Amino acid sequence: MTTAAPAPAPEPRLSSHLNIKVCGMKYAANITEVAALGPDFMGFIFYDQSRRHARPELQAEQVRALPASIQRVGVFVNETTERIQQHVAEYGLNLVQLHGAETPAQCAELQAAGIPVSKAFAVGAEFDFRQLEPYAAHCTYFLFDTKGELPGGNGTTFDWQILEHYRLPVPYFLAGGLSLAHADALRRLRLPGLFALDLNSCFETAPGRKDVPLLTEMFRLLRP
């Protein structure tokens, strides 16, 4: 088995703007255009049931060639630790995002292998924050997405004010149907633990192909 040697994930940056992740990338020219906008994170989905599944279009060399300022995130759903490690090594991933029913034990296993973990949780009308506690010691980040039929990319938002009750020390990404219409509210959003915004399905011309002018405007509004 190929052993992973990922670059360390960045320390949470408490800056004047929220960090931005653009997720669901797969096409070479589109990756280059989006990278030029300067996102903090770029996500690549390695889940074969997703319409944004990165393979076979995605080339490992292009992911590795991204600027060091952009953290490379691999998104997995109920994948084995061995396969995740293989992807980390092949694509030079800095962070893995687990978007399925992964256990705290698997997060700890990846952490012990030197792989930073972001564990995603689906949020509905209510959310029991106690379920996060077994994961907290083994995750660099959490990600909160809208509960829906798919593991992610449902294109709908949840009530962000639920996160006012968040009390754990793990910083998190806010995902779930974020669009240009939310830019002003997101820029003014003040929630405990909020670290980054995850932009995906509402900024596409087709699954996996990002609308660069739309993203450009979103970046301008979020980073005045």
CSV table of C-alpha atoms in Angstrom, one decimal:
chain,number,residue,atom,x,y,z
A,1,MET,CA,0.0,0.0,0.0
A,2,THR,CA,1.2,3.5,-0.8
A,3,THR,CA,1.7,5.5,2.3
A,4,ALA,CA,0.4,9.0,2.5
A,5,ALA,CA,2.5,12.1,3.2
A,6,PRO,CA,0.1,14.9,3.0
A,7,ALA,CA,1.0,18.5,3.6
A,8,PRO,CA,-0.3,19.7,7.0
A,9,ALA,CA,-3.7,21.5,7.0
A,10,PRO,CA,-3.4,25.2,7.8
A,11,GLU,CA,-4.1,26.5,11.3
A,12,PRO,CA,-7.5,28.2,11.4
A,13,ARG,CA,-7.0,31.7,10.3
A,14,LEU,CA,-9.1,34.3,12.2
A,15,SER,CA,-9.0,37.0,9.5
A,16,SER,CA,-11.2,39.8,8.3
A,17,HIS,CA,-12.8,37.5,5.8
A,18,LEU,CA,-14.1,34.0,5.9
A,19,ASN,CA,-12.1,31.3,4.2
A,20,ILE,CA,-13.6,30.1,0.9
A,21,LYS,CA,-13.7,26.5,-0.4
A,22,VAL,CA,-14.9,25.8,-4.0
A,23,CYS,CA,-15.9,22.2,-4.1
A,24,GLY,CA,-16.8,19.7,-6.8
A,25,MET,CA,-14.0,20.5,-9.3
A,26,LYS,CA,-13.0,18.1,-12.1
A,27,TYR,CA,-12.2,19.9,-15.4
A,28,ALA,CA,-8.6,21.1,-16.1
A,29,ALA,CA,-9.3,24.5,-17.6
A,30,ASN,CA,-12.0,25.2,-15.1
A,31,ILE,CA,-9.7,24.3,-12.2
A,32,THR,CA,-7.1,26.8,-13.5
A,33,GLU,CA,-9.7,29.6,-13.8
A,34,VAL,CA,-11.1,29.0,-10.3
A,35,ALA,CA,-7.6,28.7,-8.8
A,36,ALA,CA,-6.8,32.2,-10.2
A,37,LEU,CA,-9.5,33.6,-7.9
A,38,GLY,CA,-7.5,32.5,-4.9
A,39,PRO,CA,-9.8,30.2,-2.9
A,40,ASP,CA,-8.4,28.9,0.3
A,41,PHE,CA,-9.5,25.4,-0.3
A,42,MET,CA,-10.5,23.5,-3.5
A,43,GLY,CA,-12.5,20.3,-3.2
A,44,PHE,CA,-12.4,17.1,-5.4
A,45,ILE,CA,-15.1,14.5,-5.0
A,46,PHE,CA,-14.0,10.9,-5.1
A,47,TYR,CA,-17.4,9.3,-4.8
A,48,ASP,CA,-18.6,7.4,-7.9
A,49,GLN,CA,-22.3,8.1,-7.3
A,50,SER,CA,-21.8,11.8,-7.4
A,51,ARG,CA,-22.4,13.8,-10.6
A,52,ARG,CA,-19.2,15.7,-9.7
A,53,HIS,CA,-17.1,12.6,-9.3
A,54,ALA,CA,-13.6,13.8,-10.2
A,55,ARG,CA,-12.5,10.7,-12.2
A,56,PRO,CA,-11.6,10.0,-14.9
A,57,GLU,CA,-11.3,13.7,-16.0
A,58,LEU,CA,-9.2,14.9,-13.1
A,59,GLN,CA,-5.4,14.5,-13.5
A,60,ALA,CA,-3.3,14.1,-10.3
A,61,GLU,CA,-0.6,16.3,-11.7
A,62,GLN,CA,-2.9,19.3,-12.0
A,63,VAL,CA,-4.0,18.9,-8.4
A,64,ARG,CA,-0.5,18.7,-7.2
A,65,ALA,CA,0.4,21.8,-9.3
A,66,LEU,CA,-2.1,24.1,-7.5
A,67,PRO,CA,-0.6,27.0,-5.7
A,68,ALA,CA,0.6,26.2,-2.1
A,69,SER,CA,-1.9,28.8,-0.8
A,70,ILE,CA,-4.8,26.5,-2.0
A,71,GLN,CA,-5.5,23.5,0.3
A,72,ARG,CA,-6.4,20.4,-1.7
A,73,VAL,CA,-9.4,18.6,-0.3
A,74,GLY,CA,-10.5,15.1,-1.2
A,75,VAL,CA,-14.2,14.3,-0.5
A,76,PHE,CA,-15.1,10.7,0.3
A,77,VAL,CA,-18.3,8.9,1.2
A,78,ASN,CA,-18.0,5.7,3.2
A,79,GLU,CA,-14.7,4.8,1.7
A,80,THR,CA,-12.1,2.6,3.3
A,81,THR,CA,-9.1,4.1,5.1
A,82,GLU,CA,-6.7,2.3,2.7
A,83,ARG,CA,-8.4,3.8,-0.4
A,84,ILE,CA,-8.4,7.3,1.2
A,85,GLN,CA,-4.7,7.0,1.9
A,86,GLN,CA,-4.1,6.0,-1.7
A,87,HIS,CA,-5.9,9.0,-3.0
A,88,VAL,CA,-4.1,11.3,-0.6
A,89,ALA,CA,-0.7,10.0,-1.8
A,90,GLU,CA,-1.7,10.2,-5.5
A,91,TYR,CA,-3.2,13.6,-5.5
A,92,GLY,CA,-1.2,15.3,-2.8
A,93,LEU,CA,-4.3,16.0,-0.7
A,94,ASN,CA,-3.9,18.3,2.3
A,95,LEU,CA,-7.3,17.4,3.9
A,96,VAL,CA,-9.9,14.7,3.5
A,97,GLN,CA,-13.6,15.5,3.9
A,98,LEU,CA,-15.7,12.5,5.1
A,99,HIS,CA,-19.3,12.9,3.9
A,100,GLY,CA,-20.9,9.6,4.9
A,101,ALA,CA,-21.4,7.5,8.0
A,102,GLU,CA,-17.7,7.4,9.0
A,103,THR,CA,-17.0,6.6,12.6
A,104,PRO,CA,-14.9,8.4,15.1
A,105,ALA,CA,-12.6,5.4,15.0
A,106,GLN,CA,-11.9,5.9,11.3
A,107,CYS,CA,-11.3,9.6,11.8
A,108,ALA,CA,-8.8,8.7,14.5
A,109,GLU,CA,-7.2,6.1,12.1
A,110,LEU,CA,-6.7,8.7,9.4
A,111,GLN,CA,-5.4,11.3,12.0
A,112,ALA,CA,-2.9,8.8,13.2
A,113,ALA,CA,-1.7,8.4,9.6
A,114,GLY,CA,-1.0,12.1,9.5
A,115,ILE,CA,-4.1,13.0,7.4
A,116,PRO,CA,-6.2,15.9,8.6
A,117,VAL,CA,-9.9,15.2,8.6
A,118,SER,CA,-13.0,17.3,8.1
A,119,LYS,CA,-16.1,15.4,9.1
A,120,ALA,CA,-19.4,16.4,7.5
A,121,PHE,CA,-22.8,16.4,9.2
A,122,ALA,CA,-26.2,16.9,7.8
A,123,VAL,CA,-28.4,19.5,9.5
A,124,GLY,CA,-32.2,19.5,9.3
A,125,ALA,CA,-34.8,21.4,11.2
A,126,GLU,CA,-33.1,20.3,14.4
A,127,PHE,CA,-29.6,19.1,15.2
A,128,ASP,CA,-28.2,17.2,18.2
A,129,PHE,CA,-24.7,18.7,18.8
A,130,ARG,CA,-23.9,15.9,21.2
A,131,GLN,CA,-23.2,13.6,18.2
A,132,LEU,CA,-20.2,15.7,17.4
A,133,GLU,CA,-18.4,15.1,20.8
A,134,PRO,CA,-16.9,11.6,19.9
A,135,TYR,CA,-15.4,13.2,16.7
A,136,ALA,CA,-14.0,16.4,18.2
A,137,ALA,CA,-10.6,15.0,19.2
A,138,HIS,CA,-10.0,13.4,15.8
A,139,CYS,CA,-11.1,16.1,13.4
A,140,THR,CA,-9.3,19.3,12.3
A,141,TYR,CA,-12.7,20.7,11.0
A,142,PHE,CA,-16.3,19.9,10.8
A,143,LEU,CA,-18.6,20.7,7.9
A,144,PHE,CA,-22.3,21.4,8.3
A,145,ASP,CA,-24.4,20.7,5.2
A,146,THR,CA,-28.1,20.6,4.5
A,147,LYS,CA,-29.9,17.3,5.2
A,148,GLY,CA,-31.2,15.9,1.9
A,149,GLU,CA,-31.5,12.9,-0.4
A,150,LEU,CA,-27.8,13.1,-1.4
A,151,PRO,CA,-24.7,13.0,0.8
A,152,GLY,CA,-24.0,16.6,-0.5
A,153,GLY,CA,-24.7,18.9,-3.3
A,154,ASN,CA,-28.5,19.1,-2.7
A,155,GLY,CA,-28.4,22.9,-3.4
A,156,THR,CA,-30.6,23.9,-0.5
A,157,THR,CA,-29.8,25.8,2.7
A,158,PHE,CA,-30.6,25.1,6.3
A,159,ASP,CA,-31.4,27.5,9.2
A,160,TRP,CA,-27.9,28.8,10.0
A,161,GLN,CA,-29.0,30.1,13.4
A,162,ILE,CA,-29.1,26.5,14.6
A,163,LEU,CA,-25.3,26.9,14.8
A,164,GLU,CA,-25.6,29.6,17.4
A,165,HIS,CA,-25.7,26.7,19.8
A,166,TYR,CA,-22.3,25.4,18.7
A,167,ARG,CA,-19.8,25.2,21.6
A,168,LEU,CA,-17.0,22.8,20.5
A,169,PRO,CA,-13.5,24.1,19.8
A,170,VAL,CA,-13.4,22.5,16.3
A,171,PRO,CA,-13.8,25.2,13.5
A,172,TYR,CA,-16.2,24.4,10.8
A,173,PHE,CA,-17.2,24.9,7.1
A,174,LEU,CA,-20.7,26.1,6.3
A,175,ALA,CA,-22.2,24.4,3.2
A,176,GLY,CA,-25.5,23.7,1.7
A,177,GLY,CA,-26.9,25.8,-1.2
A,178,LEU,CA,-24.8,28.9,-0.6
A,179,SER,CA,-25.4,31.2,-3.6
A,180,LEU,CA,-24.7,34.8,-4.7
A,181,ALA,CA,-28.0,35.8,-3.2
A,182,HIS,CA,-26.6,35.0,0.2
A,183,ALA,CA,-23.4,37.0,-0.1
A,184,ASP,CA,-24.4,39.9,2.0
A,185,ALA,CA,-25.9,37.8,4.8
A,186,LEU,CA,-22.8,35.5,4.8
A,187,ARG,CA,-20.4,38.4,5.0
A,188,ARG,CA,-22.2,39.7,8.0
A,189,LEU,CA,-22.7,36.3,9.6
A,190,ARG,CA,-21.2,35.9,13.1
A,191,LEU,CA,-21.5,32.4,14.4
A,192,PRO,CA,-19.3,30.6,17.0
A,193,GLY,CA,-16.7,28.4,15.3
A,194,LEU,CA,-17.5,29.5,11.7
A,195,PHE,CA,-14.3,29.2,9.7
A,196,ALA,CA,-15.1,28.8,6.0
A,197,LEU,CA,-17.8,28.8,3.4
A,198,ASP,CA,-18.2,25.9,1.0
A,199,LEU,CA,-19.4,26.9,-2.5
A,200,ASN,CA,-20.6,24.3,-5.0
A,201,SER,CA,-23.8,23.5,-6.8
A,202,CYS,CA,-25.2,27.1,-7.0
A,203,PHE,CA,-22.1,28.3,-8.9
A,204,GLU,CA,-22.2,25.8,-11.8
A,205,THR,CA,-23.0,25.8,-15.5
A,206,ALA,CA,-23.1,22.0,-15.2
A,207,PRO,CA,-22.2,19.5,-12.5
A,208,GLY,CA,-18.5,19.8,-11.8
A,209,ARG,CA,-18.1,22.9,-14.1
A,210,LYS,CA,-18.0,26.2,-12.1
A,211,ASP,CA,-19.4,29.5,-13.4
A,212,VAL,CA,-16.3,31.6,-13.2
A,213,PRO,CA,-18.0,35.0,-13.6
A,214,LEU,CA,-20.5,34.1,-10.9
A,215,LEU,CA,-17.7,33.0,-8.6
A,216,THR,CA,-15.7,36.1,-9.3
A,217,GLU,CA,-18.7,38.2,-8.2
A,218,MET,CA,-19.1,36.1,-5.0
A,219,PHE,CA,-15.5,36.5,-4.1
A,220,ARG,CA,-15.7,40.3,-4.7
A,221,LEU,CA,-18.7,40.5,-2.4
A,222,LEU,CA,-17.3,38.3,0.3
A,223,ARG,CA,-13.9,40.0,0.2
A,224,PRO,CA,-14.6,43.7,-0.2
